[in-house]
PDB file of C-alpha atoms in Angstrom:
ATOM      1  CA  UNK A   1     -79.732 -37.233  13.746  1.00  0.00           C
ATOM      2  CA  UNK A   2     -81.442 -40.528  15.250  1.00  0.00           C
ATOM      3  CA  UNK A   3     -80.095 -43.823  14.480  1.00  0.00           C
ATOM      4  CA  UNK A   4     -81.386 -47.045  15.415  1.00  0.00           C
ATOM      5  CA  UNK A   5     -79.593 -48.360  18.908  1.00  0.00           C
ATOM      6  CA  UNK A   6     -77.264 -50.440  16.498  1.00  0.00           C
ATOM      7  CA  UNK A   7     -73.483 -49.928  17.596  1.00  0.00           C
ATOM      8  CA  UNK A   8     -72.256 -51.465  13.991  1.00  0.00           C
ATOM      9  CA  UNK A   9     -73.834 -47.980  12.757  1.00  0.00           C
ATOM     10  CA  UNK A  10     -72.390 -45.788  14.985  1.00  0.00           C
ATOM     11  CA  UNK A  11     -68.869 -47.729  14.464  1.00  0.00           C
ATOM     12  CA  UNK A  12     -69.237 -46.941  11.032  1.00  0.00           C
ATOM     13  CA  UNK A  13     -70.341 -43.643  11.261  1.00  0.00           C
ATOM     14  CA  UNK A  14     -67.209 -42.773  13.118  1.00  0.00           C
ATOM     15  CA  UNK A  15     -64.876 -44.587  10.736  1.00  0.00           C
ATOM     16  CA  UNK A  16     -66.591 -42.451   7.748  1.00  0.00           C
ATOM     17  CA  UNK A  17     -66.127 -39.040  10.160  1.00  0.00           C
ATOM     18  CA  UNK A  18     -62.432 -40.313  10.840  1.00  0.00           C
ATOM     19  CA  UNK A  19     -61.883 -40.923   7.036  1.00  0.00           C
ATOM     20  CA  UNK A  20     -63.229 -37.160   6.162  1.00  0.00           C
ATOM     21  CA  UNK A  21     -61.036 -35.761   8.866  1.00  0.00           C
ATOM     22  CA  UNK A  22     -63.642 -35.225  11.609  1.00  0.00           C
ATOM     23  CA  UNK A  23     -62.196 -36.778  14.199  1.00  0.00           C
ATOM     24  CA  UNK A  24     -63.875 -35.168  17.442  1.00  0.00           C
ATOM     25  CA  UNK A  25     -67.025 -36.880  15.564  1.00  0.00           C
ATOM     26  CA  UNK A  26     -65.811 -39.800  15.226  1.00  0.00           C
ATOM     27  CA  UNK A  27     -64.517 -40.183  18.666  1.00  0.00           C
ATOM     28  CA  UNK A  28     -68.156 -39.335  19.701  1.00  0.00           C
ATOM     29  CA  UNK A  29     -69.661 -41.941  17.557  1.00  0.00           C
ATOM     30  CA  UNK A  30     -67.171 -44.810  18.702  1.00  0.00           C
ATOM     31  CA  UNK A  31     -68.442 -43.803  22.201  1.00  0.00           C
ATOM     32  CA  UNK A  32     -71.762 -44.004  21.502  1.00  0.00           C
ATOM     33  CA  UNK A  33     -71.064 -47.475  20.115  1.00  0.00           C
ATOM     34  CA  UNK A  34     -69.277 -48.296  23.194  1.00  0.00           C
ATOM     35  CA  UNK A  35     -72.072 -47.390  25.562  1.00  0.00           C
ATOM     36  CA  UNK A  36     -74.337 -49.726  23.389  1.00  0.00           C
ATOM     37  CA  UNK A  37     -71.977 -52.477  23.140  1.00  0.00           C
ATOM     38  CA  UNK A  38     -69.221 -52.214  25.648  1.00  0.00           C
ATOM     39  CA  UNK A  39     -67.410 -55.704  24.575  1.00  0.00           C
ATOM     40  CA  UNK A  40     -67.010 -54.191  20.820  1.00  0.00           C
ATOM     41  CA  UNK A  41     -63.257 -54.765  20.172  1.00  0.00           C
ATOM     42  CA  UNK A  42     -63.553 -53.074  16.599  1.00  0.00           C
ATOM     43  CA  UNK A  43     -64.637 -50.049  17.941  1.00  0.00           C
ATOM     44  CA  UNK A  44     -61.556 -49.734  20.611  1.00  0.00           C
ATOM     45  CA  UNK A  45     -59.563 -50.504  17.525  1.00  0.00           C
ATOM     46  CA  UNK A  46     -61.058 -47.719  15.225  1.00  0.00           C
ATOM     47  CA  UNK A  47     -60.586 -45.543  18.346  1.00  0.00           C
ATOM     48  CA  UNK A  48     -57.208 -46.548  18.671  1.00  0.00           C
ATOM     49  CA  UNK A  49     -56.366 -45.408  15.012  1.00  0.00           C
ATOM     50  CA  UNK A  50     -58.514 -42.166  15.490  1.00  0.00           C
ATOM     51  CA  UNK A  51     -56.291 -41.023  18.493  1.00  0.00           C
ATOM     52  CA  UNK A  52     -53.031 -42.326  16.790  1.00  0.00           C
ATOM     53  CA  UNK A  53     -53.894 -39.976  14.205  1.00  0.00           C
ATOM     54  CA  UNK A  54     -54.698 -36.865  16.354  1.00  0.00           C
ATOM     55  CA  UNK A  55     -51.239 -37.462  18.104  1.00  0.00           C
ATOM     56  CA  UNK A  56     -52.903 -38.737  21.588  1.00  0.00           C
ATOM     57  CA  UNK A  57     -50.487 -41.624  21.911  1.00  0.00           C
ATOM     58  CA  UNK A  58     -51.316 -42.830  25.320  1.00  0.00           C
ATOM     59  CA  UNK A  59     -54.886 -42.808  24.500  1.00  0.00           C
ATOM     60  CA  UNK A  60     -54.364 -44.970  21.289  1.00  0.00           C
ATOM     61  CA  UNK A  61     -52.569 -47.137  23.479  1.00  0.00           C
ATOM     62  CA  UNK A  62     -55.541 -47.497  26.107  1.00  0.00           C
ATOM     63  CA  UNK A  63     -57.726 -47.770  23.018  1.00  0.00           C
ATOM     64  CA  UNK A  64     -55.639 -50.676  21.247  1.00  0.00           C
ATOM     65  CA  UNK A  65     -55.197 -52.615  24.702  1.00  0.00           C
ATOM     66  CA  UNK A  66     -58.763 -52.732  25.496  1.00  0.00           C
ATOM     67  CA  UNK A  67     -59.367 -54.157  21.722  1.00  0.00           C
ATOM     68  CA  UNK A  68     -56.905 -56.800  22.359  1.00  0.00           C
ATOM     69  CA  UNK A  69     -58.390 -57.568  25.870  1.00  0.00           C
ATOM     70  CA  UNK A  70     -61.545 -58.096  24.338  1.00  0.00           C
ATOM     71  CA  UNK A  71     -59.811 -60.190  21.506  1.00  0.00           C
ATOM     72  CA  UNK A  72     -56.717 -61.712  22.344  1.00  0.00           C
ATOM     73  CA  UNK A  73     -56.069 -62.881  18.798  1.00  0.00           C
ATOM     74  CA  UNK A  74     -56.199 -59.467  16.855  1.00  0.00           C
ATOM     75  CA  UNK A  75     -53.335 -58.995  14.783  1.00  0.00           C
ATOM     76  CA  UNK A  76     -54.011 -55.618  13.531  1.00  0.00           C
ATOM     77  CA  UNK A  77     -54.217 -54.490  16.932  1.00  0.00           C
ATOM     78  CA  UNK A  78     -51.339 -55.659  18.362  1.00  0.00           C
ATOM     79  CA  UNK A  79     -49.568 -54.284  15.100  1.00  0.00           C
ATOM     80  CA  UNK A  80     -50.603 -51.187  15.608  1.00  0.00           C
ATOM     81  CA  UNK A  81     -50.216 -50.956  19.348  1.00  0.00           C
ATOM     82  CA  UNK A  82     -46.865 -51.740  18.450  1.00  0.00           C
ATOM     83  CA  UNK A  83     -46.354 -48.739  16.022  1.00  0.00           C
ATOM     84  CA  UNK A  84     -47.535 -46.577  18.731  1.00  0.00           C
ATOM     85  CA  UNK A  85     -45.487 -48.096  21.699  1.00  0.00           C
ATOM     86  CA  UNK A  86     -42.523 -47.686  19.106  1.00  0.00           C
ATOM     87  CA  UNK A  87     -43.416 -43.619  18.355  1.00  0.00           C
ATOM     88  CA  UNK A  88     -43.529 -43.611  22.377  1.00  0.00           C
ATOM     89  CA  UNK A  89     -39.655 -44.938  22.846  1.00  0.00           C
ATOM     90  CA  UNK A  90     -41.018 -48.140  24.280  1.00  0.00           C
ATOM     91  CA  UNK A  91     -38.975 -50.353  21.980  1.00  0.00           C
ATOM     92  CA  UNK A  92     -39.354 -53.957  23.777  1.00  0.00           C
ATOM     93  CA  UNK A  93     -43.022 -53.470  24.179  1.00  0.00           C
ATOM     94  CA  UNK A  94     -43.251 -52.606  20.595  1.00  0.00           C
ATOM     95  CA  UNK A  95     -41.372 -55.778  19.697  1.00  0.00           C
ATOM     96  CA  UNK A  96     -43.402 -58.110  21.769  1.00  0.00           C
ATOM     97  CA  UNK A  97     -46.948 -56.490  19.925  1.00  0.00           C
ATOM     98  CA  UNK A  98     -45.273 -57.004  16.588  1.00  0.00           C
ATOM     99  CA  UNK A  99     -44.189 -60.444  17.801  1.00  0.00           C
ATOM    100  CA  UNK A 100     -48.002 -61.472  18.795  1.00  0.00           C
ATOM    101  CA  UNK A 101     -49.035 -59.562  15.466  1.00  0.00           C
ATOM    102  CA  UNK A 102     -47.039 -61.917  13.520  1.00  0.00           C
ATOM    103  CA  UNK A 103     -47.675 -65.078  15.795  1.00  0.00           C
ATOM    104  CA  UNK A 104     -51.731 -64.354  15.306  1.00  0.00           C
ATOM    105  CA  UNK A 105     -50.932 -63.720  11.296  1.00  0.00           C
ATOM    106  CA  UNK A 106     -47.913 -65.410  10.184  1.00  0.00           C
ATOM    107  CA  UNK A 107     -48.926 -63.803   6.595  1.00  0.00           C
ATOM    108  CA  UNK A 108     -48.896 -60.037   7.847  1.00  0.00           C
ATOM    109  CA  UNK A 109     -46.245 -58.045   5.811  1.00  0.00           C
ATOM    110  CA  UNK A 110     -46.718 -54.804   7.645  1.00  0.00           C
ATOM    111  CA  UNK A 111     -46.166 -56.295  10.913  1.00  0.00           C
ATOM    112  CA  UNK A 112     -42.602 -57.936   9.507  1.00  0.00           C
ATOM    113  CA  UNK A 113     -42.041 -54.535   7.665  1.00  0.00           C
ATOM    114  CA  UNK A 114     -42.768 -52.835  11.182  1.00  0.00           C
ATOM    115  CA  UNK A 115     -40.210 -55.297  13.195  1.00  0.00           C
ATOM    116  CA  UNK A 116     -37.859 -54.643  10.662  1.00  0.00           C
ATOM    117  CA  UNK A 117     -37.898 -51.053  11.180  1.00  0.00           C
ATOM    118  CA  UNK A 118     -37.507 -51.209  14.904  1.00  0.00           C
ATOM    119  CA  UNK A 119     -34.536 -53.649  14.721  1.00  0.00           C
ATOM    120  CA  UNK A 120     -32.771 -51.297  12.125  1.00  0.00           C
ATOM    121  CA  UNK A 121     -33.116 -48.693  14.494  1.00  0.00           C
ATOM    122  CA  UNK A 122     -31.600 -50.593  16.992  1.00  0.00           C
ATOM    123  CA  UNK A 123     -28.671 -51.630  14.980  1.00  0.00           C
ATOM    124  CA  UNK A 124     -29.883 -54.894  14.658  1.00  0.00           C
ATOM    125  CA  UNK A 125     -29.014 -54.763  10.722  1.00  0.00           C
ATOM    126  CA  UNK A 126     -28.764 -58.338   9.791  1.00  0.00           C
ATOM    127  CA  UNK A 127     -32.242 -59.426  11.848  1.00  0.00           C
ATOM    128  CA  UNK A 128     -34.021 -56.564  10.085  1.00  0.00           C
ATOM    129  CA  UNK A 129     -32.772 -57.522   6.684  1.00  0.00           C
ATOM    130  CA  UNK A 130     -34.795 -60.627   7.442  1.00  0.00           C
ATOM    131  CA  UNK A 131     -37.965 -59.300   8.359  1.00  0.00           C
ATOM    132  CA  UNK A 132     -37.855 -57.020   5.413  1.00  0.00           C
ATOM    133  CA  UNK A 133     -37.245 -59.999   3.434  1.00  0.00           C
ATOM    134  CA  UNK A 134     -40.310 -61.691   4.923  1.00  0.00           C
ATOM    135  CA  UNK A 135     -42.410 -58.801   4.415  1.00  0.00           C
ATOM    136  CA  UNK A 136     -41.437 -58.995   0.617  1.00  0.00           C
ATOM    137  CA  UNK A 137     -42.153 -62.845   0.470  1.00  0.00           C
ATOM    138  CA  UNK A 138     -45.727 -62.059   1.481  1.00  0.00           C
ATOM    139  CA  UNK A 139     -46.191 -59.072  -0.310  1.00  0.00           C
ATOM    140  CA  UNK A 140     -43.579 -58.427  -3.501  1.00  0.00           C
ATOM    141  CA  UNK A 141     -44.633 -55.083  -4.294  1.00  0.00           C
ATOM    142  CA  UNK A 142     -43.661 -53.591  -0.847  1.00  0.00           C
ATOM    143  CA  UNK A 143     -41.690 -50.684  -2.020  1.00  0.00           C
ATOM    144  CA  UNK A 144     -40.553 -49.452   1.496  1.00  0.00           C
ATOM    145  CA  UNK A 145     -39.051 -53.153   2.009  1.00  0.00           C
ATOM    146  CA  UNK A 146     -36.958 -52.997  -0.848  1.00  0.00           C
ATOM    147  CA  UNK A 147     -36.097 -49.415  -0.039  1.00  0.00           C
ATOM    148  CA  UNK A 148     -35.034 -50.442   3.584  1.00  0.00           C
ATOM    149  CA  UNK A 149     -32.897 -53.586   2.214  1.00  0.00           C
ATOM    150  CA  UNK A 150     -31.394 -51.321  -0.359  1.00  0.00           C
ATOM    151  CA  UNK A 151     -30.105 -48.928   2.351  1.00  0.00           C
ATOM    152  CA  UNK A 152     -29.069 -51.718   4.566  1.00  0.00           C
ATOM    153  CA  UNK A 153     -27.033 -52.904   1.580  1.00  0.00           C
ATOM    154  CA  UNK A 154     -25.382 -49.959   0.925  1.00  0.00           C
ATOM    155  CA  UNK A 155     -24.164 -49.780   4.602  1.00  0.00           C
ATOM    156  CA  UNK A 156     -22.720 -52.908   4.203  1.00  0.00           C
ATOM    157  CA  UNK A 157     -21.048 -52.195   1.193  1.00  0.00           C
ATOM    158  CA  UNK A 158     -23.093 -53.968  -1.278  1.00  0.00           C
ATOM    159  CA  UNK A 159     -23.566 -50.700  -3.396  1.00  0.00           C
ATOM    160  CA  UNK A 160     -24.991 -53.271  -6.544  1.00  0.00           C
ATOM    161  CA  UNK A 161     -27.447 -54.808  -4.464  1.00  0.00           C
ATOM    162  CA  UNK A 162     -28.658 -51.736  -3.150  1.00  0.00           C
ATOM    163  CA  UNK A 163     -29.278 -50.262  -6.479  1.00  0.00           C
ATOM    164  CA  UNK A 164     -31.006 -53.436  -7.589  1.00  0.00           C
ATOM    165  CA  UNK A 165     -33.383 -53.035  -4.873  1.00  0.00           C
ATOM    166  CA  UNK A 166     -34.200 -49.103  -5.786  1.00  0.00           C
ATOM    167  CA  UNK A 167     -34.448 -50.061  -9.140  1.00  0.00           C
ATOM    168  CA  UNK A 168     -37.239 -52.736  -8.091  1.00  0.00           C
ATOM    169  CA  UNK A 169     -38.854 -50.031  -6.043  1.00  0.00           C
ATOM    170  CA  UNK A 170     -39.012 -47.529  -9.031  1.00  0.00           C
ATOM    171  CA  UNK A 171     -40.488 -50.311 -11.005  1.00  0.00           C
ATOM    172  CA  UNK A 172     -43.246 -50.863  -8.780  1.00  0.00           C
ATOM    173  CA  UNK A 173     -43.600 -47.068  -8.009  1.00  0.00           C
ATOM    174  CA  UNK A 174     -41.998 -44.760 -10.257  1.00  0.00           C
ATOM    175  CA  UNK A 175     -43.322 -41.934  -8.250  1.00  0.00           C
ATOM    176  CA  UNK A 176     -41.838 -42.411  -5.187  1.00  0.00           C
ATOM    177  CA  UNK A 177     -38.727 -40.113  -4.604  1.00  0.00           C
ATOM    178  CA  UNK A 178     -36.462 -41.974  -1.917  1.00  0.00           C
ATOM    179  CA  UNK A 179     -35.176 -44.437  -4.354  1.00  0.00           C
ATOM    180  CA  UNK A 180     -34.098 -42.168  -6.850  1.00  0.00           C
ATOM    181  CA  UNK A 181     -32.361 -39.957  -4.067  1.00  0.00           C
ATOM    182  CA  UNK A 182     -30.903 -43.304  -2.587  1.00  0.00           C
ATOM    183  CA  UNK A 183     -29.629 -43.948  -6.174  1.00  0.00           C
ATOM    184  CA  UNK A 184     -28.225 -40.785  -6.843  1.00  0.00           C
ATOM    185  CA  UNK A 185     -26.150 -41.128  -3.736  1.00  0.00           C
ATOM    186  CA  UNK A 186     -24.840 -44.541  -4.617  1.00  0.00           C
ATOM    187  CA  UNK A 187     -23.963 -43.710  -7.960  1.00  0.00           C
ATOM    188  CA  UNK A 188     -22.199 -40.416  -6.816  1.00  0.00           C
ATOM    189  CA  UNK A 189     -19.981 -42.751  -4.607  1.00  0.00           C
ATOM    190  CA  UNK A 190     -19.395 -45.079  -7.579  1.00  0.00           C
ATOM    191  CA  UNK A 191     -18.213 -41.977  -9.414  1.00  0.00           C
ATOM    192  CA  UNK A 192     -20.785 -42.479 -12.176  1.00  0.00           C
ATOM    193  CA  UNK A 193     -21.821 -38.668 -12.046  1.00  0.00           C
ATOM    194  CA  UNK A 194     -23.382 -38.602 -15.424  1.00  0.00           C
ATOM    195  CA  UNK A 195     -26.030 -41.316 -14.215  1.00  0.00           C
ATOM    196  CA  UNK A 196     -26.206 -39.850 -10.679  1.00  0.00           C
ATOM    197  CA  UNK A 197     -27.835 -36.646 -12.363  1.00  0.00           C
TER     198      UNK A 197
END
């Protein structure tokens, strides 16, 4: 198909192909957009998303870094770069990326949540809890943040606090299974077997 030499159209075509699972075609369209407009940060970002979904993490890192090179104050690119670096085990670099995402967008709930996850993984439980709480302050419907705070409270021995978090998560999304499982384990610990079942 012939399209006008408009990079936006190729970017949109790439994003559409990515969303329907046609990843290779998406990359081709992104590359065409870049060949027309080499400084198109959004296309590099979209390529990063696609490469990440393909499991081509090094290429995703390169794409996000290129987007950030073109637009340094690009919070979504910093956040996504952090997620990929975290998958690669580059935790210090991932933390730095999340910090930049938050610096450029102080209301970026997902970046706070991601920071909480990496801190939890590094056993900085109190700090992780603070970041999850910040994510919830920005987005009170953030189910995963409630679940993670609940799990931290359980680890700290605050079973009732954990149960409240799991209940809140269920209230927001009754279809998600994880809080039910966590509640069952807590109630079993409390010897409330009938409630746990």
